Coordinates of C-alpha atoms in Angstrom, one line a residue:
M30 CA 41.2 -37.6 -9.7
D31 CA 39.2 -36.6 -12.7
I32 CA 36.3 -38.8 -11.6
V33 CA 36.3 -37.1 -8.2
C34 CA 36.3 -33.6 -9.9
D35 CA 33.6 -34.6 -12.3
S36 CA 31.5 -36.0 -9.4
G37 CA 32.0 -32.8 -7.4
V38 CA 30.9 -30.7 -10.3
E39 CA 27.8 -32.8 -10.8
W40 CA 27.0 -32.6 -7.1
F41 CA 27.4 -28.8 -7.2
M42 CA 25.1 -28.6 -10.2
S43 CA 22.5 -30.9 -8.6
L44 CA 22.5 -28.8 -5.4
T45 CA 22.1 -25.7 -7.4
T46 CA 19.2 -27.1 -9.4
D47 CA 17.5 -28.3 -6.2
L48 CA 18.0 -25.0 -4.5
K49 CA 16.5 -23.0 -7.3
D50 CA 13.6 -25.4 -7.6
F51 CA 13.0 -25.1 -3.8
S52 CA 13.2 -21.3 -4.0
R53 CA 10.6 -21.1 -6.8
K54 CA 8.3 -23.6 -5.0
S55 CA 8.6 -21.4 -1.9
G56 CA 7.4 -18.4 -4.0
A57 CA 10.3 -16.7 -5.6
D58 CA 9.7 -15.5 -9.1
L59 CA 13.4 -15.2 -9.9
V60 CA 16.5 -16.8 -8.3
G61 CA 20.2 -16.6 -9.1
I62 CA 23.5 -17.5 -7.6
A63 CA 26.4 -15.0 -7.1
D64 CA 30.0 -16.0 -6.3
L65 CA 31.2 -14.0 -3.3
I66 CA 34.9 -14.0 -4.1
P67 CA 34.8 -10.8 -6.1
F68 CA 33.2 -9.0 -3.2
R69 CA 35.8 -9.9 -0.6
S70 CA 38.3 -7.3 -1.7
T71 CA 35.7 -4.5 -1.6
N72 CA 34.2 -2.4 1.1
F73 CA 30.9 -4.2 0.6
S74 CA 29.2 -5.3 3.7
L75 CA 28.1 -3.9 7.1
P76 CA 29.7 -5.3 9.3
D77 CA 32.8 -5.8 7.3
D78 CA 33.1 -9.5 8.2
L79 CA 29.6 -10.4 7.3
L80 CA 30.6 -12.4 4.3
D81 CA 33.5 -14.3 6.0
P82 CA 31.7 -17.6 6.7
Y83 CA 30.1 -17.8 3.2
D84 CA 31.0 -18.6 -0.4
F85 CA 27.9 -17.8 -2.3
A86 CA 24.9 -15.5 -2.3
I87 CA 21.4 -16.6 -3.4
S88 CA 19.5 -13.7 -4.9
I89 CA 15.7 -14.0 -4.9
A90 CA 13.2 -11.7 -6.5
L91 CA 9.4 -11.2 -6.4
R92 CA 7.6 -9.2 -9.1
L93 CA 5.6 -6.1 -8.3
D94 CA 1.9 -5.9 -9.2
N95 CA 1.5 -4.1 -12.5
E96 CA -1.8 -2.4 -11.7
I97 CA -0.3 -0.9 -8.5
M98 CA 2.8 0.2 -10.3
D99 CA 0.9 1.7 -13.3
A100 CA -1.1 3.8 -10.9
I101 CA 2.0 5.7 -9.8
T102 CA 2.4 9.2 -11.3
D103 CA 5.1 11.5 -9.9
H104 CA 5.0 10.2 -6.4
P105 CA 4.4 6.9 -4.5
T106 CA 0.8 5.9 -3.7
I107 CA -0.5 4.5 -0.5
E108 CA -1.3 1.3 -2.3
Y109 CA 2.3 1.1 -3.5
A110 CA 3.6 1.7 0.1
G111 CA 1.4 -1.2 1.4
H112 CA 2.4 -3.4 -1.5
Y113 CA 6.1 -2.6 -0.9
R114 CA 5.8 -3.8 2.7
K115 CA 3.8 -6.9 1.7
I116 CA 6.4 -7.9 -0.9
N117 CA 9.3 -7.3 1.5
K118 CA 7.6 -9.5 4.1
A119 CA 7.0 -12.2 1.5
L120 CA 10.7 -12.1 0.4
D121 CA 11.8 -12.4 4.0
D122 CA 9.6 -15.4 4.5
I123 CA 11.0 -17.1 1.4
A124 CA 14.5 -16.3 2.5
T125 CA 13.8 -17.9 5.9
K126 CA 12.5 -21.1 4.2
I127 CA 15.7 -21.2 2.1
V128 CA 17.9 -20.9 5.2
R129 CA 16.0 -23.7 6.9
W130 CA 16.2 -25.9 3.8
T131 CA 19.9 -25.3 3.5
S132 CA 20.6 -25.9 7.2
K133 CA 18.8 -29.2 7.1
L134 CA 21.3 -30.3 4.4
G135 CA 24.2 -29.4 6.8
F136 CA 25.3 -26.1 5.4
R137 CA 25.4 -22.6 6.9
A138 CA 23.1 -19.9 5.7
T139 CA 21.8 -16.5 6.8
A140 CA 19.1 -14.3 5.4
I141 CA 19.6 -10.6 4.7
P142 CA 16.2 -8.8 5.0
A143 CA 14.7 -7.3 1.9
S144 CA 14.5 -3.8 3.2
F145 CA 16.7 -2.8 6.1
I146 CA 18.8 0.4 6.2
E147 CA 21.9 0.0 8.3
D148 CA 23.2 3.5 7.4
E149 CA 20.3 5.8 6.6
K150 CA 22.5 8.8 5.9
N151 CA 24.2 7.0 3.0
L152 CA 21.2 4.7 2.2
L153 CA 23.2 1.5 2.8
G154 CA 22.0 -1.8 4.1
N155 CA 24.0 -4.8 5.4
L156 CA 24.9 -5.3 1.8
S157 CA 23.6 -4.3 -1.7
H158 CA 20.8 -6.7 -2.8
K159 CA 21.2 -5.0 -6.2
A160 CA 24.9 -5.8 -6.5
I161 CA 24.3 -9.4 -5.6
A162 CA 21.3 -9.7 -8.0
R163 CA 23.4 -8.2 -10.8
M164 CA 26.2 -10.7 -10.2
A165 CA 23.6 -13.5 -10.0
G166 CA 22.2 -12.8 -13.4
I167 CA 18.8 -11.5 -12.2
G168 CA 19.1 -8.4 -14.3
W169 CA 21.5 -5.6 -15.4
Q170 CA 22.1 -2.4 -13.6
G171 CA 20.1 0.4 -15.2
K172 CA 20.7 4.1 -15.4
S173 CA 18.6 4.5 -12.3
L174 CA 20.8 1.9 -10.4
L175 CA 17.8 -0.4 -10.4
I176 CA 18.2 -4.0 -11.4
V177 CA 16.3 -4.5 -14.7
S178 CA 15.3 -8.1 -15.2
P179 CA 14.5 -9.5 -18.7
E180 CA 11.2 -11.0 -17.4
F181 CA 9.8 -8.1 -15.3
G182 CA 12.0 -5.1 -15.9
P183 CA 12.8 -3.2 -12.6
R184 CA 9.3 -4.2 -11.2
I185 CA 10.9 -6.5 -8.7
R186 CA 12.0 -6.5 -5.0
L187 CA 15.0 -8.4 -3.9
A188 CA 16.4 -10.3 -0.9
T189 CA 19.6 -12.3 -0.3
V190 CA 20.7 -15.5 1.4
L191 CA 24.3 -16.0 2.2
T192 CA 25.5 -19.7 2.3
D193 CA 28.6 -22.0 2.3
M194 CA 26.7 -24.5 0.2
P195 CA 28.8 -25.4 -2.9
L196 CA 26.8 -24.0 -5.8
V197 CA 27.3 -23.1 -9.5
P198 CA 27.2 -19.3 -9.9
D199 CA 25.3 -17.5 -12.6
K200 CA 26.8 -14.6 -14.7
P201 CA 25.9 -10.9 -15.1
L202 CA 23.8 -9.9 -18.0
K203 CA 24.6 -7.3 -20.7
N204 CA 23.1 -3.9 -20.1
R205 CA 20.2 -3.2 -22.5
C206 CA 19.2 0.3 -21.5
G207 CA 20.7 1.8 -24.6
K208 CA 19.6 5.4 -25.4
C209 CA 16.4 5.1 -23.4
T210 CA 15.7 8.2 -21.2
A211 CA 12.4 7.1 -19.6
C212 CA 13.6 6.9 -16.0
T213 CA 15.7 10.1 -16.4
K214 CA 12.8 12.1 -17.6
A215 CA 10.3 10.7 -15.1
C216 CA 12.4 11.1 -11.9
P217 CA 10.6 13.7 -9.7
A218 CA 13.9 14.6 -8.1
S219 CA 15.8 15.1 -11.3
A220 CA 18.4 12.8 -9.8
I221 CA 19.2 10.4 -12.6
R222 CA 22.1 11.5 -14.8
N223 CA 21.2 9.4 -17.9
I224 CA 24.5 7.7 -18.4
L225 CA 25.4 4.1 -19.0
P226 CA 28.0 2.3 -16.8
K227 CA 31.3 1.8 -18.5
E228 CA 31.3 -1.9 -17.7
S229 CA 28.4 -3.8 -16.2
H230 CA 28.1 -1.5 -13.2
F231 CA 28.9 2.0 -12.1
A232 CA 32.1 2.5 -10.1
A233 CA 30.2 4.7 -7.6
R234 CA 26.5 5.5 -7.2
E235 CA 27.1 9.2 -7.7
E236 CA 28.1 8.4 -11.3
A237 CA 24.6 7.4 -12.0
I238 CA 22.4 9.5 -9.7
R239 CA 22.5 12.6 -7.5
L240 CA 22.2 10.7 -4.3
D241 CA 21.5 13.8 -2.2
K242 CA 18.5 14.7 -4.4
C243 CA 17.1 11.2 -4.3
R244 CA 17.5 11.1 -0.5
E245 CA 15.8 14.5 -0.1
K246 CA 12.8 13.5 -2.3
T247 CA 12.3 10.0 -0.7
T248 CA 12.6 11.6 2.8
E249 CA 9.8 14.0 1.7
F250 CA 7.7 11.1 0.5
K251 CA 8.3 9.2 3.7
A252 CA 6.6 12.0 5.7
V253 CA 3.4 11.8 3.6
P254 CA 0.6 10.1 5.7
G255 CA 0.2 6.5 4.6
I256 CA 3.7 6.2 3.0
G257 CA 6.1 6.0 6.0
A258 CA 9.1 4.7 4.0
M259 CA 11.8 6.2 1.9
I260 CA 10.3 5.0 -1.4
C261 CA 9.4 6.5 -4.7
G262 CA 8.6 4.0 -7.4
V263 CA 8.5 6.5 -10.3
C264 CA 11.6 5.2 -12.0
V265 CA 10.4 1.6 -11.5
K266 CA 7.0 2.5 -13.1
S267 CA 8.5 4.5 -16.0
C268 CA 10.9 1.8 -17.4
P269 CA 9.7 0.2 -20.6
H270 CA 11.2 -3.1 -19.6
G271 CA 8.5 -5.2 -18.0
K272 CA 5.8 -2.6 -18.4
G273 CA 2.3 -3.7 -18.9
K274 CA 0.9 -7.2 -19.0
N275 CA 3.3 -8.3 -21.8
S276 CA 6.6 -7.9 -20.1
V277 CA 9.8 -7.3 -22.1
T278 CA 11.7 -10.5 -22.6
E279 CA 15.3 -10.7 -23.7
K280 CA 16.5 -14.0 -25.2
G281 CA 20.0 -14.8 -26.3
Y282 CA 21.5 -11.9 -24.3
K283 CA 25.3 -11.9 -23.9
K284 CA 27.1 -12.3 -20.6
A285 CA 28.8 -9.2 -19.1
K286 CA 32.2 -8.8 -17.7
L287 CA 32.6 -10.1 -14.2
S288 CA 33.7 -7.2 -12.0
V289 CA 32.6 -5.6 -8.8
P290 CA 32.9 -2.0 -7.5
R291 CA 32.9 -1.0 -3.9
R292 CA 29.8 -1.0 -1.7
G293 CA 29.2 2.7 -2.3
A294 CA 28.6 2.0 -6.0
F295 CA 25.2 0.5 -5.3

C-alpha cells in the first residue's frame, strides 16, 4: 500500500513538473497550480457548475513590457491598450496549447480566456484569474486587488486552465505590500482604500477598493478613441515591485494561510 501511495505521489510530481515545463516552453513566464477544493464551497464561478469536472487550476502569467508600462501617467495609453490585447491573445494561445497537451495524455481540461467579462455590471468573469493565481503561488493579493508577483510585480496578465489531471498544488505567498501607498496615491479614481487584507486575501472586493469609482473611471477610459476596453494600468505602473529593468525579487518568503473568500472578493 505504501509503495502504491509513494508511486502515486511521484507520478503526480512528475506530471506537475512536465506540465510546468511545457507551459514555460509554450511561452508562459510564470505557472502555478491551485487546488480547486477550497473554491467548491464558494460562489466562485459563472456558471456555478463550471468547476465540477475538474480538480486543479493551472495559472499562467505573461509579463507586461516595462517601456509600455512606464509610459503610463494618469490614464492608459493607446500603446498599452494594444499591448493588453496582444498579451491576452498570447495567453489564450498558450492556454489552448496546454489544453491540447493535457488532452493527449488522457485528461480533461478547459481554458478560461484571459479577458472575458461575463457580468460587466459587477466586473466578473467566468472565474477570478487573480484568485486562482494567488492560490497557485503566482503572487500575493495587493492593496489594489492586483496579483503582485515576486518576479515582475503586478506587471503581468493572467489566464487559467481547469483540469482533472492529478497535480501537486502550490501555496499562496505572504503579502509584502506593508506600508507602501504607491498604488493608493496613484489611482486616478481614488478607488484604492490603502488597507491590507486580514489574511491572504480580502473577504470582499469593496474592502480593498471602491468598485463603483473604479468601474466609472475605466468606463470613461474605454470611451477614449484607441482604448476600447475597461482598462487603466496606473496602479500596475505605480507599484514598486517589478518596476524598471531590475524587477523586485523576494526569496525565502513564507507561505500564507490557505483560505478562499467568495467570488465577489476578487
